[in-house]
PDB file of N, CA and C in Angstrom:
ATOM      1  N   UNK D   1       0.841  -1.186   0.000  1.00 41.00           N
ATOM      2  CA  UNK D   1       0.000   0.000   0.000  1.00 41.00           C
ATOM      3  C   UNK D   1       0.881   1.242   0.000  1.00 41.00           C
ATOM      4  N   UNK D   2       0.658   1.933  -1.133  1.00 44.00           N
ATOM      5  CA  UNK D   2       1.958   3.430  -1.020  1.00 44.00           C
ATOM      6  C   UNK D   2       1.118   4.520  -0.347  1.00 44.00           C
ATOM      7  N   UNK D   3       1.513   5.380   0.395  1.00 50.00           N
ATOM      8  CA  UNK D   3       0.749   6.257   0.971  1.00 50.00           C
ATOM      9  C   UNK D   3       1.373   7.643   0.028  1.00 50.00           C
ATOM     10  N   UNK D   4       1.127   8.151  -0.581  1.00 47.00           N
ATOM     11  CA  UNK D   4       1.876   9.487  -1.360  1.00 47.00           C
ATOM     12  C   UNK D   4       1.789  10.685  -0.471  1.00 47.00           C
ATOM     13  N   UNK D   5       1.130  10.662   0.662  1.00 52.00           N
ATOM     14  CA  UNK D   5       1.556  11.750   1.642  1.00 52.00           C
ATOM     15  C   UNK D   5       2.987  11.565   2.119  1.00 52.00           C
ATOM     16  N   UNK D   6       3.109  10.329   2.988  1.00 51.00           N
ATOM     17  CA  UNK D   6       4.097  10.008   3.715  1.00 51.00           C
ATOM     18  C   UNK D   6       5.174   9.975   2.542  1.00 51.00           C
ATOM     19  N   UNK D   7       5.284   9.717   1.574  1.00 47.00           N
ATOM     20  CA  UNK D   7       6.111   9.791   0.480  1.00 47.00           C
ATOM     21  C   UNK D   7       6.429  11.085   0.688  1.00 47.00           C
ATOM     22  N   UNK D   8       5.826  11.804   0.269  1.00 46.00           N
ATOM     23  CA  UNK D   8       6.289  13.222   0.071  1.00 46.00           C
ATOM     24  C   UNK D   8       6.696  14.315   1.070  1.00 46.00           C
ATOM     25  N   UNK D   9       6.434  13.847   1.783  1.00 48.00           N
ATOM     26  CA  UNK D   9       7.019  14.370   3.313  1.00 48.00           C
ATOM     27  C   UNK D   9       8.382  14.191   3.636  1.00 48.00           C
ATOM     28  N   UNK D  10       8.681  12.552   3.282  1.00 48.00           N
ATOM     29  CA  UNK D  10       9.795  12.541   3.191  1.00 48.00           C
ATOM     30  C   UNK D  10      10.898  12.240   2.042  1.00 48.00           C
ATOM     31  N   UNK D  11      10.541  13.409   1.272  1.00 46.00           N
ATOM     32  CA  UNK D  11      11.195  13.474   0.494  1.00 46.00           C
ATOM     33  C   UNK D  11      10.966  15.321  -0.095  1.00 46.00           C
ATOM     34  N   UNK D  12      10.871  16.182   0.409  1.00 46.00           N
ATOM     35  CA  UNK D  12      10.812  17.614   0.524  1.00 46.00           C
ATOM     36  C   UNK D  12      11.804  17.962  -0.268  1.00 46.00           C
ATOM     37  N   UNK D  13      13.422  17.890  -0.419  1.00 47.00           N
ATOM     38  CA  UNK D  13      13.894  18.607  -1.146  1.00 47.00           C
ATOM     39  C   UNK D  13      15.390  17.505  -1.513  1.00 47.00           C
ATOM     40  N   UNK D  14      15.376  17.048  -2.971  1.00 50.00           N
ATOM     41  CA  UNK D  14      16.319  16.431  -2.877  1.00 50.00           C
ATOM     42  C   UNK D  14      17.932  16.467  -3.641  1.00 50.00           C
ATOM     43  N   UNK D  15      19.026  16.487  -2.809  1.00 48.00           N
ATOM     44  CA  UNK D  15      19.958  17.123  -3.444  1.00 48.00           C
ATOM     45  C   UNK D  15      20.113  16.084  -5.107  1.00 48.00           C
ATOM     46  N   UNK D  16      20.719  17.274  -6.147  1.00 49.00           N
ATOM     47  CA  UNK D  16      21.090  16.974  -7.404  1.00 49.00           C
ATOM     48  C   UNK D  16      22.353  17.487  -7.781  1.00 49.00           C
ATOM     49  N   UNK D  17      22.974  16.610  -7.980  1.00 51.00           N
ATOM     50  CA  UNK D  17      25.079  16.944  -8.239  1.00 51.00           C
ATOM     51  C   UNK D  17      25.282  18.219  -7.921  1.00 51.00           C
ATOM     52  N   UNK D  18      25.089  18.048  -6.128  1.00 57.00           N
ATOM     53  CA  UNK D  18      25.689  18.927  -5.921  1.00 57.00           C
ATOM     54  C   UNK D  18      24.364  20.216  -4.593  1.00 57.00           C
ATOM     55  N   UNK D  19      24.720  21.223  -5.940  1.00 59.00           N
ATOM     56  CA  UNK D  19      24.341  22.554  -4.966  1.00 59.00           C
ATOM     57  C   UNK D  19      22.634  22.634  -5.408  1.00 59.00           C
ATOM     58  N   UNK D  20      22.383  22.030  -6.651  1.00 62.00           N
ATOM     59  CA  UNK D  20      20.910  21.440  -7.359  1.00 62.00           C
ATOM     60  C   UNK D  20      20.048  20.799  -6.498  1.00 62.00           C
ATOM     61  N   UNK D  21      19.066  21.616  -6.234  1.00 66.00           N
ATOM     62  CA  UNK D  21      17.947  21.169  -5.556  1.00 66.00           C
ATOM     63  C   UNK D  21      16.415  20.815  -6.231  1.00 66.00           C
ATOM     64  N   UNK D  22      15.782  19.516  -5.971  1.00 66.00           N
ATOM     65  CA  UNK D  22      14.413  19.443  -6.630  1.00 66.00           C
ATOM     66  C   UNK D  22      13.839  20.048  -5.179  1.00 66.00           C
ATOM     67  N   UNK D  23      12.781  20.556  -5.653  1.00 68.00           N
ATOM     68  CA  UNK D  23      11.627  20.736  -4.327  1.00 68.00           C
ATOM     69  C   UNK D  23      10.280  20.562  -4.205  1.00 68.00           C
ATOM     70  N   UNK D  24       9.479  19.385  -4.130  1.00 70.00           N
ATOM     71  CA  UNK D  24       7.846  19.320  -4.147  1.00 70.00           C
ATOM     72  C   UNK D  24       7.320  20.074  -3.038  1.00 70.00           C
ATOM     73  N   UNK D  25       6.363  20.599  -3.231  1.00 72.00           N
ATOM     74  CA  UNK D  25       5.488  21.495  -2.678  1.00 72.00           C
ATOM     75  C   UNK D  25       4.452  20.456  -1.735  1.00 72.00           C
ATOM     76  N   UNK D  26       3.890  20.837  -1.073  1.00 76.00           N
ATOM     77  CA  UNK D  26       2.865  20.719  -0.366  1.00 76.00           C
ATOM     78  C   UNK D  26       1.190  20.297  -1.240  1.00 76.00           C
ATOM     79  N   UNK D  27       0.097  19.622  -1.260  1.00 80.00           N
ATOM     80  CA  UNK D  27      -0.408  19.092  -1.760  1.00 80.00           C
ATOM     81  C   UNK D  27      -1.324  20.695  -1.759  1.00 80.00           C
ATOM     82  N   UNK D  28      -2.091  20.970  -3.210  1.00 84.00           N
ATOM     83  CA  UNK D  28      -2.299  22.102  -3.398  1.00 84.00           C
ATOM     84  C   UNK D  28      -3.811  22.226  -4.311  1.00 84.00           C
ATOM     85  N   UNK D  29      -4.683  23.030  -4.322  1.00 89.00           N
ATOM     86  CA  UNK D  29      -5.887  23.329  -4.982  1.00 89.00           C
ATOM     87  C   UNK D  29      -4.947  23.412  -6.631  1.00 89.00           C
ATOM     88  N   UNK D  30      -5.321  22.891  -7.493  1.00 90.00           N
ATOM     89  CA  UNK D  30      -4.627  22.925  -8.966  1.00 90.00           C
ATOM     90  C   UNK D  30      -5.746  23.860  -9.892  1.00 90.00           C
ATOM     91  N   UNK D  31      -6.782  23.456  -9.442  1.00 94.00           N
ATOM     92  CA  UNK D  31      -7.468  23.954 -10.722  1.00 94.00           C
ATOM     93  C   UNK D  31      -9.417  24.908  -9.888  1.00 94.00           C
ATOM     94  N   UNK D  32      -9.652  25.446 -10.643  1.00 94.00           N
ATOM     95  CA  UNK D  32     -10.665  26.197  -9.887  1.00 94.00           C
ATOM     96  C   UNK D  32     -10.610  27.500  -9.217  1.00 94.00           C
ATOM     97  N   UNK D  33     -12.038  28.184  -8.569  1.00 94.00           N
ATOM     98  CA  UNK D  33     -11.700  29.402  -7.612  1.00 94.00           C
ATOM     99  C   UNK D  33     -10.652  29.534  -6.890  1.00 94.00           C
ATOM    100  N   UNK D  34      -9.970  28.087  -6.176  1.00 93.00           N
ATOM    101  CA  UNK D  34      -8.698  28.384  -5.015  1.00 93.00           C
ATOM    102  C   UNK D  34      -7.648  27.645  -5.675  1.00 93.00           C
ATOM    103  N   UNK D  35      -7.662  27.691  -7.288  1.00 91.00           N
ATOM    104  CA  UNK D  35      -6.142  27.697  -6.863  1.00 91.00           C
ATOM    105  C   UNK D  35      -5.037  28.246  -6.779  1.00 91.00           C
ATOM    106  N   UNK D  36      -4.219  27.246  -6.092  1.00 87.00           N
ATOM    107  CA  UNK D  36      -2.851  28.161  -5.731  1.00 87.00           C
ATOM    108  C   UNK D  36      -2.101  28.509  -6.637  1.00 87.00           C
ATOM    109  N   UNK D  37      -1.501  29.732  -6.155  1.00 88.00           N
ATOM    110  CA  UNK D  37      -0.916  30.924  -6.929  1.00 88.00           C
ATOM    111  C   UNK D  37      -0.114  30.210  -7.767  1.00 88.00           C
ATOM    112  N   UNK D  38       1.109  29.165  -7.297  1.00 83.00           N
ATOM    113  CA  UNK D  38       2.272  28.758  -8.120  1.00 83.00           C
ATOM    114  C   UNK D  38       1.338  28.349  -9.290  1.00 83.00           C
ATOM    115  N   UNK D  39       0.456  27.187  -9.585  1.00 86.00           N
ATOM    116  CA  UNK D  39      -0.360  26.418 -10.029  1.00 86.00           C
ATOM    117  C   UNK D  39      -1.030  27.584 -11.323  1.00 86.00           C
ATOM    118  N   UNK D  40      -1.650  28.859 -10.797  1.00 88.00           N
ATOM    119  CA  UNK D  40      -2.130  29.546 -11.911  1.00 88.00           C
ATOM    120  C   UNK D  40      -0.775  30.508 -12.553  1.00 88.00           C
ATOM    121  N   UNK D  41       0.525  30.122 -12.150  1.00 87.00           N
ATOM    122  CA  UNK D  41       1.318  31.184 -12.550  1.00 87.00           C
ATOM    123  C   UNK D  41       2.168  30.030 -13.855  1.00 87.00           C
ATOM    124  N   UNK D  42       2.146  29.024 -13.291  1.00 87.00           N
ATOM    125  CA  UNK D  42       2.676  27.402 -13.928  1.00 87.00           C
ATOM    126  C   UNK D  42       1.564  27.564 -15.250  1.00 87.00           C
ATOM    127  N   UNK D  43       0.172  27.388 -15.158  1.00 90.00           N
ATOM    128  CA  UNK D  43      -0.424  26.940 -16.145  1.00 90.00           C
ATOM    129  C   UNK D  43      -0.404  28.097 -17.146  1.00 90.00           C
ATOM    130  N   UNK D  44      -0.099  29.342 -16.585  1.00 90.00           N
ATOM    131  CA  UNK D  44      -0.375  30.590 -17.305  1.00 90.00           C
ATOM    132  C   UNK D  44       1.267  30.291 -18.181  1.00 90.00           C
ATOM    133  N   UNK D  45       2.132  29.810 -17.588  1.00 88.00           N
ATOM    134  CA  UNK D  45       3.621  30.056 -18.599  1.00 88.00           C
ATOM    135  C   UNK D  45       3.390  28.764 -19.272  1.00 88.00           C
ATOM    136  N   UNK D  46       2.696  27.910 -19.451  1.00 90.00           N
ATOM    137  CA  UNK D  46       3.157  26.470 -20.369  1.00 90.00           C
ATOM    138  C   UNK D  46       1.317  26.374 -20.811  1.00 90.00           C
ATOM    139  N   UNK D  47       0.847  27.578 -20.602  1.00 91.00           N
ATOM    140  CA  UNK D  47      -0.365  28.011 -21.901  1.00 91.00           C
ATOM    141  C   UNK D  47      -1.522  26.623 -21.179  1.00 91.00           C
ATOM    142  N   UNK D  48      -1.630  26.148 -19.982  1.00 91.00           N
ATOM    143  CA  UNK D  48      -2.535  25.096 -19.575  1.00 91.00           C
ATOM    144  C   UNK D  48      -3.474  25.490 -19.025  1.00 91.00           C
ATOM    145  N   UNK D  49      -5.001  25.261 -19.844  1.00 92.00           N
ATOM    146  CA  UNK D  49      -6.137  26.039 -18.988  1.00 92.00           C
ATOM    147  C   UNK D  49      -6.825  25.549 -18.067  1.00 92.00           C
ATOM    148  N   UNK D  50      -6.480  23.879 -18.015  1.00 92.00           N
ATOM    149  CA  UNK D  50      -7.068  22.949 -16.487  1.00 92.00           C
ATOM    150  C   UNK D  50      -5.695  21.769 -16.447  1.00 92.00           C
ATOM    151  N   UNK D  51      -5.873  21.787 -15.305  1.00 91.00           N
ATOM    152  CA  UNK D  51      -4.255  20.356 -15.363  1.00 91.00           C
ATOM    153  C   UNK D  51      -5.696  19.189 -14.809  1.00 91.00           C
ATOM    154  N   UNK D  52      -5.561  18.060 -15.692  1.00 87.00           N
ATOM    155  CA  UNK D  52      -6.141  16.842 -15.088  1.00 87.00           C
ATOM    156  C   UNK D  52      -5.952  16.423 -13.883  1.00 87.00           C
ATOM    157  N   UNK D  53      -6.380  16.136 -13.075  1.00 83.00           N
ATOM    158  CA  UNK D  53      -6.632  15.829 -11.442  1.00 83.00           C
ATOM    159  C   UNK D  53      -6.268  14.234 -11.096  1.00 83.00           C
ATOM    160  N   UNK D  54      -6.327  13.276 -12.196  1.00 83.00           N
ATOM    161  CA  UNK D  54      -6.333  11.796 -12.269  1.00 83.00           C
ATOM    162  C   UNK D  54      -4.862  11.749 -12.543  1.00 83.00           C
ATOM    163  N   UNK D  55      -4.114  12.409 -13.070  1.00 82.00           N
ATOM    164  CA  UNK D  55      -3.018  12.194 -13.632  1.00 82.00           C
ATOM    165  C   UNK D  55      -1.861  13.301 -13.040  1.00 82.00           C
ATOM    166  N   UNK D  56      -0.563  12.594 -12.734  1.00 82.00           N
ATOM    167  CA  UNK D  56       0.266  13.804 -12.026  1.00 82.00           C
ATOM    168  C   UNK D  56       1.092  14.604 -13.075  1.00 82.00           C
ATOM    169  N   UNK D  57       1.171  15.837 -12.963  1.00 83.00           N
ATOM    170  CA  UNK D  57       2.018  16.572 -13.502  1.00 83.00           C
ATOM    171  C   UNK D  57       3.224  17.184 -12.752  1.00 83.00           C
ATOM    172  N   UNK D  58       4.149  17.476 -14.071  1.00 83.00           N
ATOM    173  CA  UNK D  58       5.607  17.688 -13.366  1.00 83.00           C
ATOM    174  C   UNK D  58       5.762  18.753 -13.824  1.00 83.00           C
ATOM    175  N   UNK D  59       6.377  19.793 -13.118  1.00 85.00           N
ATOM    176  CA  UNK D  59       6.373  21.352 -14.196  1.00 85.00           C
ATOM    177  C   UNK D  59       8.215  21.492 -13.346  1.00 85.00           C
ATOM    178  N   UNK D  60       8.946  21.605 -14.664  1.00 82.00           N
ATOM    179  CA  UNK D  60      10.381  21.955 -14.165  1.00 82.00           C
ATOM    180  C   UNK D  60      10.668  23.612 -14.772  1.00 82.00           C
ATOM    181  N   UNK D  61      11.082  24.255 -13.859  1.00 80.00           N
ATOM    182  CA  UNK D  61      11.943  25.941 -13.512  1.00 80.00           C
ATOM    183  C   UNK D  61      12.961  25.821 -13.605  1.00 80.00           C
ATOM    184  N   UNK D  62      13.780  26.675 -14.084  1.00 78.00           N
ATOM    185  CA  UNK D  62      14.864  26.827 -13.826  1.00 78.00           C
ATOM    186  C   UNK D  62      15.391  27.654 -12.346  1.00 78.00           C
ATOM    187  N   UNK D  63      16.304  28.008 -11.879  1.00 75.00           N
ATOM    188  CA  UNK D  63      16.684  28.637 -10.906  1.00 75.00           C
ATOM    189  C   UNK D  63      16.024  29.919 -10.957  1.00 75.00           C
ATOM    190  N   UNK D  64      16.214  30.297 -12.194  1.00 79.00           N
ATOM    191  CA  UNK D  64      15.378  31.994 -12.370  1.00 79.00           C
ATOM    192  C   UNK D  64      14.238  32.227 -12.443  1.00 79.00           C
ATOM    193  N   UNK D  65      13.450  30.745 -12.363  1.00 78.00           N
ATOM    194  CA  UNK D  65      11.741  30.418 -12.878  1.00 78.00           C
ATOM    195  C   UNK D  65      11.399  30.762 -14.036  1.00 78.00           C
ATOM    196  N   UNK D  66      12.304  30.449 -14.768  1.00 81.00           N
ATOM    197  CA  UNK D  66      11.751  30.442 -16.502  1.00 81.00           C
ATOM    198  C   UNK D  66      11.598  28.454 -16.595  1.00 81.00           C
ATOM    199  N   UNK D  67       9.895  28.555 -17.199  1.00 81.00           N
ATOM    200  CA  UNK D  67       9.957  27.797 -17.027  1.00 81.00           C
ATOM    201  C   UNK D  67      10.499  26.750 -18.346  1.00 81.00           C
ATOM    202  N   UNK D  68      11.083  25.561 -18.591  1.00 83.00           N
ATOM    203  CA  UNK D  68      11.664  24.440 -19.108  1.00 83.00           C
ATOM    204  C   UNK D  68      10.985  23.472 -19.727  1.00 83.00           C
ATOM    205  N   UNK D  69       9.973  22.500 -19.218  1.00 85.00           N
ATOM    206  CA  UNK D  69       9.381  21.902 -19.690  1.00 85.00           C
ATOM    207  C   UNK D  69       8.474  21.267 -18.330  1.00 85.00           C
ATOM    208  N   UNK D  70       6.896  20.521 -19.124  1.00 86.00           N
ATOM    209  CA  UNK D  70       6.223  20.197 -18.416  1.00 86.00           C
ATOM    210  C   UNK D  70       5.701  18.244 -18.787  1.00 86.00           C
ATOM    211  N   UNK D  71       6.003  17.368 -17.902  1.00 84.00           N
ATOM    212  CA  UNK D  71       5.369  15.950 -18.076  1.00 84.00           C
ATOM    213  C   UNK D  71       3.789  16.202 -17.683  1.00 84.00           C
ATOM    214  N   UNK D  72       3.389  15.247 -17.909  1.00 81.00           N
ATOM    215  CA  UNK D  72       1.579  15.126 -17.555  1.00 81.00           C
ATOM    216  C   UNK D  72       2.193  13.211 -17.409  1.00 81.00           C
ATOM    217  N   UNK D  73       1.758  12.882 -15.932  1.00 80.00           N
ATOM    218  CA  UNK D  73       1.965  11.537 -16.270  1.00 80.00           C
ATOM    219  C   UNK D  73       2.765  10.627 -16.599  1.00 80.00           C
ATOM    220  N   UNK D  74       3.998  10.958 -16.301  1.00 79.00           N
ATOM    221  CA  UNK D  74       5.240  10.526 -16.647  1.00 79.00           C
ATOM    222  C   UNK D  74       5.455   9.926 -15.744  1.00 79.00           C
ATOM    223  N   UNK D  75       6.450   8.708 -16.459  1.00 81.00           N
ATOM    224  CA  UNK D  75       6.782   7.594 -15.553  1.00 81.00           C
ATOM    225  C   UNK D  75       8.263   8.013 -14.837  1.00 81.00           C
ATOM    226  N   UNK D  76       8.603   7.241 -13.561  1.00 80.00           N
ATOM    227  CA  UNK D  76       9.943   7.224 -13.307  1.00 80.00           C
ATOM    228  C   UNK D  76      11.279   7.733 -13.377  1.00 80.00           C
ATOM    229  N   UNK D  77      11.020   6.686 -14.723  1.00 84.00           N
ATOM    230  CA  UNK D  77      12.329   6.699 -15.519  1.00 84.00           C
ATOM    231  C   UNK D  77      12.246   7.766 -16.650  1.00 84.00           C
ATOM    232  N   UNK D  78      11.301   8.318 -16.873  1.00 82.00           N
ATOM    233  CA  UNK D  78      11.257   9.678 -17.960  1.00 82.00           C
ATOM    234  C   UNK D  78      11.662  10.435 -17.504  1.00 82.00           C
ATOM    235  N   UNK D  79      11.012  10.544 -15.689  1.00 82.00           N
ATOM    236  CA  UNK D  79      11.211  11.625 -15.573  1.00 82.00           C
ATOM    237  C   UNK D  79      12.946  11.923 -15.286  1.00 82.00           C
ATOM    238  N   UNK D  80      13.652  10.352 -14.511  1.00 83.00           N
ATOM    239  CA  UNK D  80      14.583  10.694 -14.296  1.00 83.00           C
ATOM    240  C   UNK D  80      15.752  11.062 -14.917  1.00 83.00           C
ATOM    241  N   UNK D  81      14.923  10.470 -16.265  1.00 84.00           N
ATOM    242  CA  UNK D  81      16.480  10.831 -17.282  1.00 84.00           C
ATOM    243  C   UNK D  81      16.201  12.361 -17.879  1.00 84.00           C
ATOM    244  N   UNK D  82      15.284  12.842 -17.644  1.00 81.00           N
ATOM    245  CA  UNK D  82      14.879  14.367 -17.837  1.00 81.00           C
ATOM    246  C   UNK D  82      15.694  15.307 -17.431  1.00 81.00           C
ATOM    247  N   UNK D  83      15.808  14.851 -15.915  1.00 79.00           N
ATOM    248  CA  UNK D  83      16.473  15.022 -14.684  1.00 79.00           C
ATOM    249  C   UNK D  83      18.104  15.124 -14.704  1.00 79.00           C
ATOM    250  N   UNK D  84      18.511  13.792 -15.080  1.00 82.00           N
ATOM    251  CA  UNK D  84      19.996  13.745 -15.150  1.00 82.00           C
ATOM    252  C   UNK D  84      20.601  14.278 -16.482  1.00 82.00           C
ATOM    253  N   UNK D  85      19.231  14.399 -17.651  1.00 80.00           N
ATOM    254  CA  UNK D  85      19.895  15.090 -18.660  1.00 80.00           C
ATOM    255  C   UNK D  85      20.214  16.795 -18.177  1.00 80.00           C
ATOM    256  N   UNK D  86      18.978  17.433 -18.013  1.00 74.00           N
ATOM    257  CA  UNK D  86      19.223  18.760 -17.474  1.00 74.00           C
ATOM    258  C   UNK D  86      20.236  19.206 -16.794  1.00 74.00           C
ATOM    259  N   UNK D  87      20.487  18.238 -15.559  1.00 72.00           N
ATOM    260  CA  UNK D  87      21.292  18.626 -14.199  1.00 72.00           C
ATOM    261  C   UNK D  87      22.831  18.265 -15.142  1.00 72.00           C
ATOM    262  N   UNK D  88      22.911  17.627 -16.361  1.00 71.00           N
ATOM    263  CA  UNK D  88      24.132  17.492 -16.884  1.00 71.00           C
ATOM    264  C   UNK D  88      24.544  18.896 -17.681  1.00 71.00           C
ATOM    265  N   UNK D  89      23.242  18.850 -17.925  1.00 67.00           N
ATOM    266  CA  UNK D  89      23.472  20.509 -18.953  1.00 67.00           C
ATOM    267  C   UNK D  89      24.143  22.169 -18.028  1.00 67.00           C
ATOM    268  N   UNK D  90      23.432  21.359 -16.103  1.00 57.00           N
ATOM    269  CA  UNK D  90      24.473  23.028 -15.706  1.00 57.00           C
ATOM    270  C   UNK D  90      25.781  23.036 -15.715  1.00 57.00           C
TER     271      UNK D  90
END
């Protein structure tokens, strides 16, 4: 049984070669009257007018918050080689 709270709790911010940090947020209103600010500032830069609720999305920033690219639903291993490609590119 995976619990994705307890997952994500412990796992808040995780180092990447080095001084590279990922950081998940806190579980958040995505879509509607309340949602949260990051969420309408995310969908407003990668042009998204509802994010699906069934399916997880990944939205990657750069340090300066320009944003990079966005998964919908991505597995694992997509995402991780996403990951180690980018973090190769700083």
């Amino acid at each position: 049984d995976f619990n994705t709270d307890e997952c994500l709790l412990n796992i808040l911010a995780k180092e990447v070669k080095g001084s590279q940090t990922i950081r998940i947020m806190e579980r958040a209103e995505i879509n509607g009257p309340d949602t949260h600010p990051i969420f309408k500032y995310l969908k407003d830069m990668f042009d998204i007018d509802q994010l699906e609720e069934q399916y997880p999305s990944y939205f990657f920033v750069d340090p300066e918050g320009i944003p990079v690219e966005v998964h919908y639903g991505a597995s694992y291993n997509t995402l991780k080689k996403f990951i180690d490609q980018y973090a190769e590119m700083d």
